[in-house]
Short mmCIF file of C-alpha atoms in Angstrom, two decimals:
data_model
loop_
_atom_site.label_atom_id
_atom_site.label_comp_id
_atom_site.label_asym_id
_atom_site.label_seq_id
_atom_site.Cartn_x
_atom_site.Cartn_y
_atom_site.Cartn_z
CA MET A 1006 -12.90 14.72 -0.15
CA GLN A 1007 -13.49 10.92 -0.18
CA SER A 1008 -10.65 8.98 -1.32
CA PRO A 1009 -10.88 7.01 -4.24
CA ILE A 1010 -8.52 4.58 -2.41
CA THR A 1011 -10.86 1.94 -1.20
CA LEU A 1012 -9.42 -1.27 0.43
CA GLU A 1013 -10.87 -3.26 -2.46
CA ALA A 1014 -8.12 -1.79 -5.11
CA LEU A 1015 -5.70 -1.87 -2.45
CA HIS A 1016 -6.40 -5.92 -2.05
CA ILE A 1017 -6.47 -5.93 -6.12
CA ILE A 1018 -2.90 -4.28 -6.15
CA ASP A 1019 -1.46 -6.53 -3.76
CA ALA A 1020 -2.60 -9.64 -5.07
CA ILE A 1021 -1.67 -8.71 -7.99
CA ASP A 1022 2.00 -8.27 -6.64
CA ARG A 1023 1.84 -11.47 -4.93
CA ARG A 1024 1.35 -13.41 -6.95
CA GLY A 1025 2.69 -12.16 -10.16
CA SER A 1026 -0.10 -11.52 -12.37
CA PHE A 1027 -3.90 -10.08 -13.26
CA ALA A 1028 -4.88 -13.66 -14.07
CA ALA A 1029 -3.63 -15.23 -10.99
CA ALA A 1030 -4.47 -12.70 -9.12
CA ALA A 1031 -7.94 -12.90 -10.54
CA GLN A 1032 -8.29 -16.57 -9.74
CA GLU A 1033 -7.12 -15.79 -5.79
CA LEU A 1034 -9.83 -12.82 -5.63
CA ASN A 1035 -12.35 -15.57 -7.61
CA ARG A 1036 -13.09 -12.30 -9.95
CA ALA A 1037 -12.52 -12.24 -13.60
CA THR A 1038 -9.13 -10.38 -14.62
CA SER A 1039 -11.13 -7.62 -16.95
CA SER A 1040 -13.01 -6.24 -13.72
CA LEU A 1041 -9.18 -6.16 -12.51
CA SER A 1042 -7.77 -4.61 -15.35
CA TYR A 1043 -11.14 -2.25 -14.77
CA GLN A 1044 -10.69 -1.35 -10.84
CA ILE A 1045 -7.05 -0.10 -11.41
CA GLN A 1046 -7.81 1.93 -14.90
CA LYS A 1047 -10.38 3.86 -13.32
CA LEU A 1048 -8.38 4.00 -10.37
CA GLU A 1049 -5.52 5.51 -11.92
CA GLN A 1050 -7.89 8.09 -14.35
CA GLU A 1051 -10.01 9.29 -10.47
CA LEU A 1052 -5.96 9.44 -8.92
CA ASP A 1053 -4.96 11.22 -12.61
CA ILE A 1054 -1.88 9.30 -12.48
CA THR A 1055 0.05 6.04 -13.81
CA ILE A 1056 -0.07 2.70 -11.45
CA TYR A 1057 1.18 0.16 -13.84
CA ASP A 1058 3.65 0.60 -17.35
CA ARG A 1059 2.25 -1.37 -19.47
CA SER A 1060 4.26 -0.68 -22.40
CA GLY A 1061 6.47 -3.66 -21.97
CA HIS A 1062 5.36 -7.87 -21.82
CA LYS A 1063 4.44 -7.73 -18.52
CA ALA A 1064 2.33 -5.06 -16.46
CA THR A 1065 4.83 -3.48 -13.85
CA LEU A 1066 4.40 -1.18 -11.04
CA THR A 1067 5.27 2.43 -11.48
CA GLU A 1068 6.76 4.27 -9.00
CA ALA A 1069 3.83 6.01 -7.66
CA GLY A 1070 2.14 2.44 -7.62
CA GLN A 1071 5.04 0.79 -6.18
CA LEU A 1072 4.67 3.36 -2.83
CA ILE A 1073 0.70 2.80 -2.62
CA LEU A 1074 1.71 -1.06 -2.59
CA GLU A 1075 3.78 -0.05 0.22
CA ARG A 1076 1.41 1.95 2.08
CA GLY A 1077 -2.31 0.01 0.77
CA ARG A 1078 -0.16 -3.14 2.79
CA ILE A 1079 0.47 -1.08 6.25
CA ILE A 1080 -3.59 -0.01 5.78
CA LEU A 1081 -4.45 -3.62 5.38
CA SER A 1082 -2.70 -5.21 7.66
CA ALA A 1083 -3.72 -2.43 10.30
CA THR A 1084 -7.56 -3.11 9.42
CA GLU A 1085 -7.21 -6.73 9.30
CA LYS A 1086 -5.89 -6.56 12.89
CA LEU A 1087 -8.62 -3.72 13.55
CA VAL A 1088 -11.86 -6.66 12.78
CA THR A 1089 -10.21 -9.36 14.31
CA ASP A 1090 -9.51 -7.79 17.74
CA ALA A 1091 -12.94 -6.08 16.89
CA SER A 1092 -14.83 -9.53 17.22
CA ILE A 1093 -12.67 -10.97 19.97
CA LEU A 1094 -13.26 -7.73 22.06
CA ALA A 1095 -16.76 -8.26 21.16
CA ASN A 1096 -17.79 -12.22 21.66
CA GLY A 1097 -14.24 -13.86 21.82
CA TRP A 1098 -14.71 -15.85 18.94
CA GLU A 1099 -12.98 -14.51 15.80
CA LEU A 1100 -15.06 -14.14 12.85
CA ASP A 1101 -12.56 -16.25 10.74
CA LEU A 1102 -10.13 -19.06 11.22
CA THR A 1103 -7.24 -20.24 8.47
CA ILE A 1104 -5.78 -23.81 9.28
CA ALA A 1105 -2.91 -24.83 6.73
CA PHE A 1106 -1.82 -27.90 6.49
CA ASP A 1107 1.18 -30.06 4.61
CA GLY A 1108 -0.76 -31.53 1.38
CA ILE A 1109 0.07 -35.00 2.86
CA ILE A 1110 -2.09 -34.88 5.47
CA PRO A 1111 -6.02 -36.12 3.75
CA VAL A 1112 -7.87 -32.90 4.30
CA ASN A 1113 -10.65 -35.17 6.11
CA ASN A 1114 -9.02 -35.17 9.20
CA PHE A 1115 -9.74 -31.47 9.83
CA PHE A 1116 -13.61 -32.42 9.39
CA PRO A 1117 -14.69 -33.41 12.92
CA LEU A 1118 -12.87 -30.17 14.10
CA VAL A 1119 -14.88 -28.22 11.92
CA ASP A 1120 -18.33 -30.35 13.17
CA ALA A 1121 -17.24 -29.75 17.11
CA LEU A 1122 -16.63 -26.54 16.51
CA GLY A 1123 -19.94 -25.68 14.34
CA GLN A 1124 -21.78 -26.88 17.44
CA LEU A 1125 -20.17 -23.88 19.75
CA SER A 1126 -19.39 -21.12 17.76
CA LYS A 1127 -20.11 -19.04 14.28
CA THR A 1128 -16.51 -18.72 13.49
CA ARG A 1129 -15.89 -19.44 9.55
CA ILE A 1130 -13.30 -21.64 9.25
CA ARG A 1131 -10.54 -21.93 6.16
CA LEU A 1132 -8.75 -25.43 5.87
CA GLN A 1133 -6.00 -24.47 3.08
CA GLU A 1134 -3.76 -26.64 1.83
CA GLU A 1135 -0.05 -25.69 1.57
CA ILE A 1136 3.02 -27.37 0.76
CA LEU A 1137 6.58 -27.11 2.37
CA ALA A 1138 8.60 -23.89 2.79
CA GLY A 1139 4.63 -22.66 1.82
CA CYS A 1140 2.90 -23.98 5.24
CA TRP A 1141 5.81 -21.68 7.60
CA GLU A 1142 5.46 -19.22 5.21
CA SER A 1143 1.89 -18.96 5.43
CA LEU A 1144 1.87 -19.03 9.45
CA ALA A 1145 4.60 -16.26 9.37
CA THR A 1146 2.97 -13.60 6.72
CA GLY A 1147 -0.89 -14.59 8.17
CA ARG A 1148 -2.24 -16.85 5.33
CA SER A 1149 -2.75 -19.27 8.00
CA ASP A 1150 -3.98 -19.28 12.14
CA LEU A 1151 -2.67 -22.52 12.73
CA LEU A 1152 -0.75 -25.39 11.40
CA VAL A 1153 -0.85 -28.70 10.91
CA CYS A 1154 2.79 -30.11 9.07
CA PRO A 1155 5.59 -32.28 9.25
CA ARG A 1156 8.33 -31.01 11.63
CA VAL A 1157 11.09 -28.84 10.91
CA ASP A 1158 14.65 -28.95 12.18
CA SER A 1159 14.53 -25.28 13.49
CA MET A 1160 11.82 -23.45 14.14
CA PRO A 1161 10.30 -19.56 14.22
CA GLN A 1162 10.93 -18.09 17.80
CA ASP A 1163 7.70 -16.53 17.59
CA VAL A 1164 5.99 -19.84 17.23
CA LYS A 1165 5.16 -22.54 19.59
CA ALA A 1166 5.02 -25.93 17.87
CA GLU A 1167 3.80 -29.36 19.82
CA THR A 1168 3.84 -32.67 18.08
CA ILE A 1169 0.53 -34.41 17.93
CA GLY A 1170 0.96 -37.30 16.19
CA SER A 1171 2.86 -38.91 13.50
CA MET A 1172 3.37 -40.43 9.87
CA SER A 1173 5.29 -42.81 7.65
CA MET A 1174 6.10 -42.25 4.07
CA MET A 1175 6.68 -45.56 1.48
CA TRP A 1176 8.58 -44.89 -1.78
CA VAL A 1177 6.14 -46.52 -4.07
CA ALA A 1178 5.68 -46.51 -8.09
CA ALA A 1179 3.01 -47.85 -10.56
CA GLU A 1180 3.40 -52.57 -10.36
CA SER A 1181 4.62 -52.00 -13.83
CA HIS A 1182 7.25 -49.71 -13.49
CA TYR A 1183 10.66 -50.56 -14.98
CA VAL A 1184 11.84 -49.04 -10.84
CA HIS A 1185 10.64 -52.79 -10.29
CA LYS A 1186 13.08 -54.87 -12.25
CA ARG A 1187 16.69 -52.88 -11.12
CA SER A 1188 18.87 -55.03 -9.32
CA GLY A 1189 20.90 -53.70 -6.59
CA GLU A 1190 20.62 -50.71 -3.36
CA PHE A 1191 17.87 -48.39 -4.15
CA ASN A 1192 20.38 -45.53 -2.88
CA GLU A 1193 20.60 -41.75 -4.24
CA GLN A 1194 22.98 -42.80 -7.27
CA ALA A 1195 20.08 -45.54 -7.90
CA ARG A 1196 17.71 -42.83 -7.37
CA GLU A 1197 18.77 -40.60 -9.79
CA LYS A 1198 17.93 -43.56 -12.47
CA TYR A 1199 14.28 -42.54 -12.38
CA ARG A 1200 11.58 -39.36 -12.26
CA VAL A 1201 10.72 -38.59 -9.10
CA ILE A 1202 7.02 -36.99 -8.59
CA ALA A 1203 6.98 -33.58 -6.55
CA ILE A 1204 4.45 -31.18 -5.39
CA ALA A 1205 5.22 -27.30 -6.07
CA ASP A 1206 6.16 -25.53 -3.34
CA THR A 1207 3.37 -23.08 -2.43
CA ALA A 1208 6.22 -20.64 -0.68
CA ILE A 1209 6.07 -17.13 -1.89
CA ASP A 1210 8.82 -15.11 -0.74
CA GLN A 1211 10.73 -17.71 1.32
CA PRO A 1212 13.03 -20.23 -0.40
CA ALA A 1213 11.29 -23.44 -1.98
CA ILE A 1214 12.50 -26.57 -0.43
CA SER A 1215 12.81 -29.83 -1.73
CA ILE A 1216 12.19 -33.27 -0.16
CA ASN A 1217 13.64 -36.56 -1.33
CA VAL A 1218 14.48 -35.12 -4.98
CA MET A 1219 17.91 -35.20 -6.36
CA GLN A 1220 19.77 -32.29 -7.73
CA LYS A 1221 20.55 -33.91 -11.30
CA GLN A 1222 17.19 -36.48 -11.26
CA PRO A 1223 14.59 -36.14 -13.38
CA ARG A 1224 11.60 -34.28 -12.02
CA LEU A 1225 7.54 -34.13 -13.09
CA THR A 1226 6.07 -31.33 -10.52
CA VAL A 1227 2.38 -31.15 -10.06
CA THR A 1228 0.56 -28.62 -8.13
CA ASN A 1229 -0.91 -30.96 -5.68
CA PHE A 1230 -0.84 -34.04 -3.84
CA ALA A 1231 -3.96 -35.28 -5.45
CA ALA A 1232 -2.08 -34.96 -8.87
CA LYS A 1233 1.28 -36.68 -7.75
CA VAL A 1234 -1.10 -39.60 -6.92
CA ASP A 1235 -2.42 -39.59 -9.90
CA ALA A 1236 0.90 -39.63 -11.51
CA LEU A 1237 2.24 -42.52 -9.33
CA ILE A 1238 -0.61 -44.55 -10.80
CA GLU A 1239 0.08 -43.40 -14.10
CA GLY A 1240 3.77 -44.60 -13.85
CA LEU A 1241 5.27 -41.68 -14.60
CA GLY A 1242 7.86 -41.69 -11.93
CA ILE A 1243 8.25 -42.86 -8.48
CA GLY A 1244 7.95 -40.97 -5.30
CA THR A 1245 7.22 -40.88 -1.13
CA LEU A 1246 3.28 -41.15 0.12
CA PRO A 1247 1.86 -41.49 3.49
CA ILE A 1248 1.49 -45.26 4.08
CA GLN A 1249 -2.32 -44.65 4.61
CA ILE A 1250 -2.62 -43.62 1.17
CA ALA A 1251 -0.23 -45.94 -0.51
CA GLU A 1252 -1.53 -49.38 1.51
CA PRO A 1253 -4.92 -49.61 -0.24
CA LEU A 1254 -3.63 -48.37 -3.67
CA ILE A 1255 -0.70 -51.26 -2.88
CA ALA A 1256 -3.55 -53.20 -2.07
CA SER A 1257 -5.47 -53.12 -5.09
CA GLY A 1258 -2.99 -53.39 -7.78
CA LYS A 1259 -2.64 -49.67 -8.53
CA LEU A 1260 0.96 -49.04 -6.85
CA LYS A 1261 3.94 -51.58 -5.01
CA GLN A 1262 6.15 -50.89 -2.47
CA ILE A 1263 10.12 -50.30 -4.38
CA THR A 1264 11.73 -52.87 -2.38
CA ASP A 1265 14.52 -52.37 -0.54
CA THR A 1266 13.28 -49.79 1.12
CA GLU A 1267 11.23 -48.35 4.39
CA PRO A 1268 9.18 -46.73 5.55
CA GLN A 1269 10.52 -43.19 6.67
CA PRO A 1270 8.65 -41.64 9.95
CA ILE A 1271 8.03 -38.17 9.92
CA ASP A 1272 6.64 -36.32 13.65
CA ILE A 1273 3.54 -33.89 12.99
CA VAL A 1274 2.88 -30.92 14.72
CA LEU A 1275 0.74 -28.28 15.63
CA ALA A 1276 1.68 -24.90 15.50
CA TRP A 1277 0.57 -21.01 15.73
CA LYS A 1278 1.86 -17.62 16.27
CA ARG A 1279 1.84 -16.46 20.14
CA ASN A 1280 0.91 -12.73 19.44
CA THR A 1281 -3.05 -13.46 19.14
CA MET A 1282 -5.22 -15.56 20.65
CA GLY A 1283 -8.52 -15.39 20.51
CA GLU A 1284 -11.28 -18.08 21.28
CA ALA A 1285 -11.62 -20.56 18.24
CA LYS A 1286 -7.93 -20.46 17.99
CA SER A 1287 -7.49 -21.25 21.43
CA TRP A 1288 -10.69 -23.98 21.45
CA CYS A 1289 -9.08 -25.66 18.29
CA ILE A 1290 -5.35 -26.34 19.16
CA GLN A 1291 -6.84 -27.77 22.65
CA TYR A 1292 -8.85 -29.92 20.73
CA LEU A 1293 -6.04 -30.95 17.97
CA LYS A 1294 -3.94 -31.88 20.75
CA LYS A 1295 -6.68 -34.45 22.24
CA ASN A 1296 -8.01 -35.81 19.52
CA TRP A 1297 -5.17 -36.14 16.72
CA ALA A 1298 -5.66 -39.25 15.03
CA LEU A 1299 -4.64 -39.87 11.33
CA LYS A 1300 -6.86 -40.77 8.63
#
């Protein structure tokens, strides 16, 4: 007899648990929230069990629901590996490849790679922006196959990482911001007086990371890099931007470098897990190592 528990249903339950709500899961899956609710209710009726307890303010998994989630993730992982392995065995080129990159790196740096790979393969490329700890979590959990981001002090043991370039970050604020009227050294004590513009870490399970943010400092947290640039231009706070992004905005009078600050250099690494290596992944690694140049 065919089981009513489909891969689609397992994907829905997994997404709801990871994202924390039906609405957030629907956004990730590009579905209507009502569609997800209907699928879950239909599954509950067919199995004659309750998967979600809806008695409280927020729907929570029952013990039976938790069991389906845990066993279902094993099935989803095995299914994903089956598809990947079958694709590689059949033609050597993966069907899909996800390249994650830290939000401080402009996405157009990857467009030449996409164009060049398209001349060789029909592999579907996903360019996925991540922030801080979310970068490394994406690689660890399989959300991404390749990662381009700033180097960290401690690398996971199963990850290979090579430096492919560098960039410099510059402290800036809107030209009218009162930080430019201050006197004295721009040290940590001075920085605490000004609101900092930060981008939310995209890590789901790993502890979030904060860089250049003081504990007692006022902050505005936005969800992506473009929003951080807009907030800085509007004069809502101070923050760091890559020189490539900051310099044109400074030249146009929208931003100004904060005095008594120097650009902070950081290494950019290309990282990947050692355990799987298809043709597309291998080709992308070699391409990025040879052709990486920040725009």
